[in-house]
Coordinates of C-alpha atoms and ligand atoms in Angstrom, one line a residue:
M1 CA 13.2 19.9 2.0
K2 CA 15.5 17.4 -0.6
S3 CA 16.2 13.9 1.3
P4 CA 19.7 13.1 1.2
D5 CA 18.4 9.5 1.0
L6 CA 14.7 9.0 -0.7
G7 CA 15.2 12.1 -2.6
K8 CA 12.4 15.4 -2.3
D9 CA 8.7 13.1 -2.8
L10 CA 7.5 9.6 -2.3
L11 CA 5.7 8.5 -5.5
G12 CA 6.2 5.0 -6.5
L13 CA 8.4 2.0 -5.9
E14 CA 9.2 1.3 -9.2
E15 CA 11.7 4.7 -8.7
L16 CA 13.2 3.1 -5.9
S17 CA 16.7 1.5 -5.8
T18 CA 16.8 -1.8 -4.0
A19 CA 19.4 0.4 -1.4
Q20 CA 16.1 2.5 -0.8
I21 CA 13.5 0.0 -0.1
Q22 CA 15.4 -2.2 2.5
L23 CA 16.5 1.1 4.7
L24 CA 12.8 2.1 4.2
L25 CA 12.2 -1.1 6.1
D26 CA 15.2 -1.2 8.1
T27 CA 13.8 2.4 9.2
A28 CA 10.1 1.1 9.7
E29 CA 12.0 -0.8 12.9
P30 CA 12.7 1.1 15.2
F31 CA 9.5 2.8 15.2
K32 CA 7.3 -0.1 15.6
E33 CA 8.2 0.4 19.5
I34 CA 6.2 3.8 20.3
S35 CA 2.6 3.0 19.5
L36 CA 3.5 0.0 22.0
R37 CA 3.5 3.2 24.3
A38 CA 1.6 4.4 26.4
I39 CA 2.0 7.7 25.7
K40 CA 3.1 6.7 21.6
K41 CA 4.5 10.2 20.6
V42 CA 8.0 11.1 20.1
P43 CA 9.1 14.9 19.1
T44 CA 10.9 13.7 16.0
L45 CA 8.9 16.3 13.5
R46 CA 7.8 18.7 16.3
G47 CA 7.4 21.6 14.6
A48 CA 6.8 20.5 11.1
T49 CA 3.4 21.2 8.7
I50 CA 1.6 17.9 7.1
V51 CA -1.3 18.4 4.8
N52 CA -3.1 14.9 4.4
L53 CA -5.6 15.7 0.9
F54 CA -7.3 12.8 0.3
F55 CA -10.1 13.1 -2.6
E56 CA -11.1 9.4 -2.6
A57 CA -12.5 7.4 -0.1
S58 CA -9.8 5.8 2.8
T59 CA -9.7 4.2 6.1
R60 CA -7.0 2.9 6.6
T61 CA -4.5 4.9 4.5
R62 CA -5.7 8.3 6.1
I63 CA -5.7 7.2 9.7
S64 CA -1.8 6.0 9.4
F65 CA -1.2 8.7 8.2
E66 CA -2.4 10.8 10.5
F67 CA -1.0 8.4 13.3
A68 CA 1.8 8.3 11.9
E69 CA 2.2 12.0 11.3
K70 CA 1.1 12.1 15.4
R71 CA 3.2 10.1 17.1
L72 CA 5.9 12.3 15.5
S73 CA 4.6 15.5 17.0
A74 CA 4.2 17.2 13.6
D75 CA 1.3 19.3 13.3
T76 CA -1.3 17.4 10.9
V77 CA -4.5 19.0 8.4
N78 CA -6.8 16.9 6.4
V79 CA -8.4 18.3 3.7
A80 CA -11.2 16.1 1.6
S81 CA -13.1 17.2 -1.5
S82 CA -15.8 17.5 0.2
G83 CA -16.6 20.6 2.2
S84 CA -12.8 22.3 0.8
S85 CA -13.2 24.6 -2.2
V86 CA -12.6 21.4 -4.9
A87 CA -16.4 21.0 -4.4
K88 CA -16.6 24.7 -6.7
G89 CA -14.0 23.8 -8.9
E90 CA -10.2 24.6 -7.3
T91 CA -8.0 22.9 -8.9
L92 CA -5.1 20.3 -7.5
V93 CA -2.3 22.5 -7.9
D94 CA -3.7 25.2 -6.8
T95 CA -5.7 24.1 -3.5
A96 CA -1.7 22.5 -3.1
R97 CA -0.3 26.2 -3.9
N98 CA -2.7 28.1 -1.5
L99 CA -1.7 25.9 1.0
E100 CA 1.5 25.8 0.3
A101 CA 1.9 29.8 1.1
M102 CA 0.8 28.7 4.7
K103 CA 4.1 27.3 5.0
I104 CA 4.0 23.7 5.0
D105 CA 6.5 20.8 4.6
M106 CA 5.2 18.1 3.5
V107 CA 1.4 17.0 1.7
V108 CA 0.7 13.6 1.8
V109 CA -2.2 12.5 -1.4
R110 CA -4.4 10.5 -2.3
H111 CA -6.2 11.0 -5.6
G112 CA -8.5 9.2 -8.6
S113 CA -6.3 9.9 -11.4
S114 CA -3.4 8.2 -11.8
G115 CA -0.4 10.4 -11.9
A116 CA -2.0 12.9 -9.7
A117 CA 1.2 12.9 -7.4
R118 CA 3.6 13.2 -9.4
F119 CA 1.6 15.8 -11.1
L120 CA 1.9 17.6 -7.7
A121 CA 5.0 16.8 -6.9
Q122 CA 6.8 18.9 -10.1
R123 CA 4.4 21.6 -8.5
I124 CA 5.3 22.7 -5.3
E125 CA 7.9 22.7 -3.5
S126 CA 6.5 20.5 -0.4
N127 CA 7.6 17.5 -0.2
V128 CA 5.1 15.0 -1.9
I129 CA 4.4 11.5 -0.7
N130 CA 1.3 9.2 -3.1
A131 CA -1.1 7.8 -0.3
G132 CA -2.7 6.0 -4.0
D133 CA -3.5 7.7 -7.1
G134 CA -6.1 6.0 -9.4
M135 CA -4.7 2.6 -10.5
H136 CA -0.7 3.6 -10.9
E137 CA 0.7 2.9 -7.3
H138 CA 0.0 2.7 -3.3
P139 CA 3.7 3.0 -2.4
T140 CA 2.8 2.8 1.8
Q141 CA 1.0 0.1 1.2
G142 CA 3.7 -2.0 -1.2
L143 CA 6.5 -1.0 2.1
L144 CA 4.0 -2.2 4.4
D145 CA 3.3 -5.1 3.0
L146 CA 6.8 -6.4 2.9
L147 CA 7.7 -5.4 6.1
T148 CA 5.2 -7.2 6.8
L149 CA 6.4 -10.6 4.7
R150 CA 10.0 -9.9 6.1
D151 CA 8.6 -10.0 9.4
H152 CA 6.9 -13.6 9.1
F153 CA 9.2 -15.5 7.0
G154 CA 13.0 -13.4 7.8
R155 CA 13.1 -12.8 4.3
L156 CA 12.0 -11.3 0.5
D157 CA 14.3 -13.2 -1.3
G158 CA 12.9 -16.1 -3.1
L159 CA 10.3 -15.7 -1.3
R160 CA 6.5 -16.6 -4.0
V161 CA 4.2 -14.9 -3.8
C162 CA 1.1 -14.1 -6.0
I163 CA -1.1 -11.2 -6.1
C164 CA -5.1 -12.4 -6.0
G165 CA -7.8 -10.7 -8.0
D166 CA -8.2 -7.9 -10.0
V167 CA -4.9 -6.9 -10.4
L168 CA -5.9 -4.5 -13.4
H169 CA -7.7 -1.8 -11.4
S170 CA -4.8 -2.3 -8.5
R171 CA -2.3 0.8 -7.8
V172 CA -1.5 -2.4 -4.6
A173 CA -0.8 -4.4 -6.8
R174 CA 1.9 -2.4 -9.3
S175 CA 3.2 -1.7 -5.8
N176 CA 3.8 -5.4 -4.9
I177 CA 5.5 -6.2 -8.1
W178 CA 7.7 -3.5 -7.9
G179 CA 9.0 -3.7 -4.6
L180 CA 8.6 -7.5 -4.7
R181 CA 11.1 -8.2 -7.6
K182 CA 13.3 -5.4 -6.4
M183 CA 13.5 -7.4 -3.2
G184 CA 14.0 -10.7 -4.9
A185 CA 10.9 -12.3 -4.2
E186 CA 8.9 -14.1 -6.8
V187 CA 5.8 -12.9 -8.0
A188 CA 2.8 -14.2 -9.2
I189 CA -0.8 -12.8 -10.7
C190 CA -3.3 -14.7 -10.5
G191 CA -7.3 -13.9 -11.5
P192 CA -9.5 -13.8 -14.5
R193 CA -8.3 -12.5 -18.4
S194 CA -10.1 -9.6 -18.5
L195 CA -8.9 -8.6 -14.4
L196 CA -5.7 -8.8 -16.1
P197 CA -3.5 -5.9 -17.0
N198 CA -2.2 -6.8 -20.6
A199 CA 1.5 -7.6 -21.1
V200 CA 1.8 -8.3 -17.2
E201 CA 4.5 -11.1 -18.3
A202 CA 6.7 -7.9 -19.2
L203 CA 6.9 -6.9 -15.5
G204 CA 8.3 -10.1 -14.7
V205 CA 6.2 -11.9 -12.7
T206 CA 3.8 -15.3 -13.9
V207 CA 0.7 -15.6 -15.2
F208 CA -1.6 -17.9 -12.8
R209 CA -5.4 -18.4 -14.4
R210 CA -6.5 -20.8 -11.6
I211 CA -6.8 -19.8 -7.9
E212 CA -5.4 -23.7 -7.5
E213 CA -2.1 -23.6 -8.8
A214 CA -1.8 -20.2 -7.0
I215 CA -2.5 -21.9 -3.7
E216 CA -0.2 -24.5 -5.1
W217 CA 2.8 -22.3 -5.5
A218 CA 3.0 -19.8 -2.8
D219 CA 3.8 -19.0 0.1
A220 CA 1.4 -15.8 0.5
L221 CA -1.4 -14.3 -1.5
N222 CA -1.9 -11.1 -1.2
I223 CA -5.9 -10.5 -2.1
L224 CA -7.0 -8.0 -4.1
R225 CA -10.4 -6.6 -3.4
L226 CA -12.7 -6.7 -6.8
Q227 CA -12.9 -3.0 -7.2
L228 CA -16.9 -3.1 -8.1
E229 CA -16.4 1.2 -8.7
R230 CA -13.7 1.0 -11.1
M231 CA -15.6 -1.3 -13.0
Q232 CA -18.0 -0.8 -16.4
A233 CA -20.6 -3.8 -16.9
G234 CA -19.2 -7.6 -18.1
Y235 CA -15.1 -7.6 -15.9
I236 CA -16.6 -10.9 -14.3
P237 CA -20.0 -13.0 -14.6
S238 CA -21.2 -12.7 -11.4
L239 CA -20.3 -11.7 -7.5
R240 CA -21.1 -15.7 -6.9
E241 CA -19.3 -17.1 -9.7
Y242 CA -16.3 -14.8 -9.2
N243 CA -16.6 -16.5 -5.1
R244 CA -16.5 -19.9 -6.7
V245 CA -13.4 -19.5 -9.5
F246 CA -11.1 -17.3 -7.9
G247 CA -12.2 -16.8 -4.5
V248 CA -9.9 -17.7 -1.6
T249 CA -11.6 -20.1 0.3
R250 CA -11.2 -22.5 3.5
E251 CA -11.8 -25.9 1.1
K252 CA -9.5 -24.7 -1.4
L253 CA -6.4 -23.8 1.5
E254 CA -6.7 -26.7 3.2
R255 CA -5.7 -28.0 -0.2
A256 CA -2.2 -26.8 -0.8
P257 CA 1.5 -28.1 0.0
R258 CA 1.9 -25.7 3.2
D259 CA 0.4 -23.2 5.0
I260 CA 0.2 -20.0 3.1
L261 CA 0.3 -16.7 4.2
I262 CA -3.0 -14.7 3.6
M263 CA -3.1 -10.8 3.3
H264 CA -4.9 -7.9 1.8
P265 CA -4.9 -4.3 1.6
G266 CA -8.6 -4.0 2.8
P267 CA -11.4 -2.9 2.3
M268 CA -12.1 -6.6 1.9
N269 CA -15.2 -8.1 0.1
R270 CA -16.1 -11.1 2.4
G271 CA -17.2 -14.0 0.4
V272 CA -16.1 -12.6 -2.9
E273 CA -12.7 -12.4 -3.1
I274 CA -12.0 -14.0 0.7
D275 CA -13.7 -16.1 2.4
S276 CA -14.3 -15.0 5.8
D277 CA -12.7 -18.3 7.8
V278 CA -9.8 -17.4 5.7
A279 CA -9.9 -13.7 6.3
D280 CA -10.0 -14.3 10.3
G281 CA -7.6 -17.7 10.1
P282 CA -5.0 -18.4 11.7
H283 CA -2.5 -17.6 8.9
S284 CA -4.2 -14.0 8.4
V285 CA -1.6 -11.5 8.8
I286 CA -4.1 -8.4 7.2
L287 CA -4.3 -6.8 10.7
D288 CA -0.5 -7.2 10.9
Q289 CA -0.3 -5.4 7.4
V290 CA -2.3 -2.2 8.8
T291 CA -0.1 -2.1 12.4
N292 CA 2.9 -1.8 10.2
G293 CA 1.3 0.4 7.9
V294 CA 2.2 3.1 10.9
A295 CA 5.7 2.3 11.4
V296 CA 6.4 2.8 7.3
R297 CA 4.4 6.0 7.0
M298 CA 6.6 7.3 10.6
A299 CA 10.2 5.8 8.3
V300 CA 8.7 7.3 5.0
L301 CA 8.0 10.7 7.0
Y302 CA 11.4 10.8 9.1
L303 CA 13.2 10.0 6.6
L304 CA 11.5 12.5 3.9
A305 CA 12.0 15.6 6.5
G306 CA 16.1 14.7 6.3
G307 CA 16.7 11.7 9.2
S308 CA 19.1 10.6 9.0
P309 CA 19.3 6.6 8.9
A310 CA 21.6 5.5 11.6
L311 CA 19.6 8.4 14.2
A312 CA 15.6 6.8 13.8
E313 CA 17.0 4.1 16.2
A314 CA 17.9 8.1 18.7
A315 CA 15.0 9.1 17.2
K316 CA 12.2 7.4 19.2
G317 CA 13.6 9.4 22.1
Ligands
CP401 N1 -5.2 -0.4 2.1 C1 -6.0 0.9 1.3 O1 -5.6 1.9 0.8 O2 -7.6 0.9 1.9 P1 -7.6 2.2 2.6 O3 -8.8 3.2 1.2 O4 -9.0 2.0 3.6 O5 -6.9 3.9 2.5

């Protein structure tokens, strides 16, 4: 199936137009209400079969996709590398082709290699949704972050958002930069030189070297997890030193000229990139991001399945 609005796959926000991102956010709006019902289910994707291929650890994204699929009445199957024939050496494409032989409609894939989702999309007929590929993109996280910002501020245009911390290893940062820039926001990044990509200014972002400068400038901070599992030694002197210099603490935020919205894609390293009294504080929307993830993923599934934007309200059933 090829969506008239999105094409066959959702691989990243880099290749989406402003109109397509706007459409995804607007389509997510009516889907929010379904999760508030006593019976959280509509028949919109009845008969569709969706496979969730998660070859890297995930809590939020995997469960959020599964809820989105089930709330739209799709049939779903979860496949992890451990326990599947991937553990015996089967390739990603062979796994997906064998699943396609069982007549599936969509594949949601998380993979440790950048480009894995596109590689798969070019080789199978099912719709492919990127649920995070290596250090490349995490488009549904970018969309849910945009939706959360729009909910809070009522707009994205002109908003000042600083992405803080381990930008180098972050697919969330890349999707946020593409999405925010296309929607007219001003974007900055802040972190130690060793954790910022080379030539990142070419993406149209401002670079702050000190977290205090970011706090002075921003309407919202999107604080990234220090991805210790992707690091060899030597990126930072120590976790304690990182927290002292780049950690977002209540003391640093108290010096801000305005209230700053606090976001984090999760999972958090409390006491490293973010202190608990900030993560759980009055300006945190970290759990709102998680809530919005379900509606955004329902919108992605609905549109890729050929759903009409105009009918999204009616699709609520
Ligand atoms: N934000 C995010 O991708 O979290 P998970 O790794 O738990 O899916």
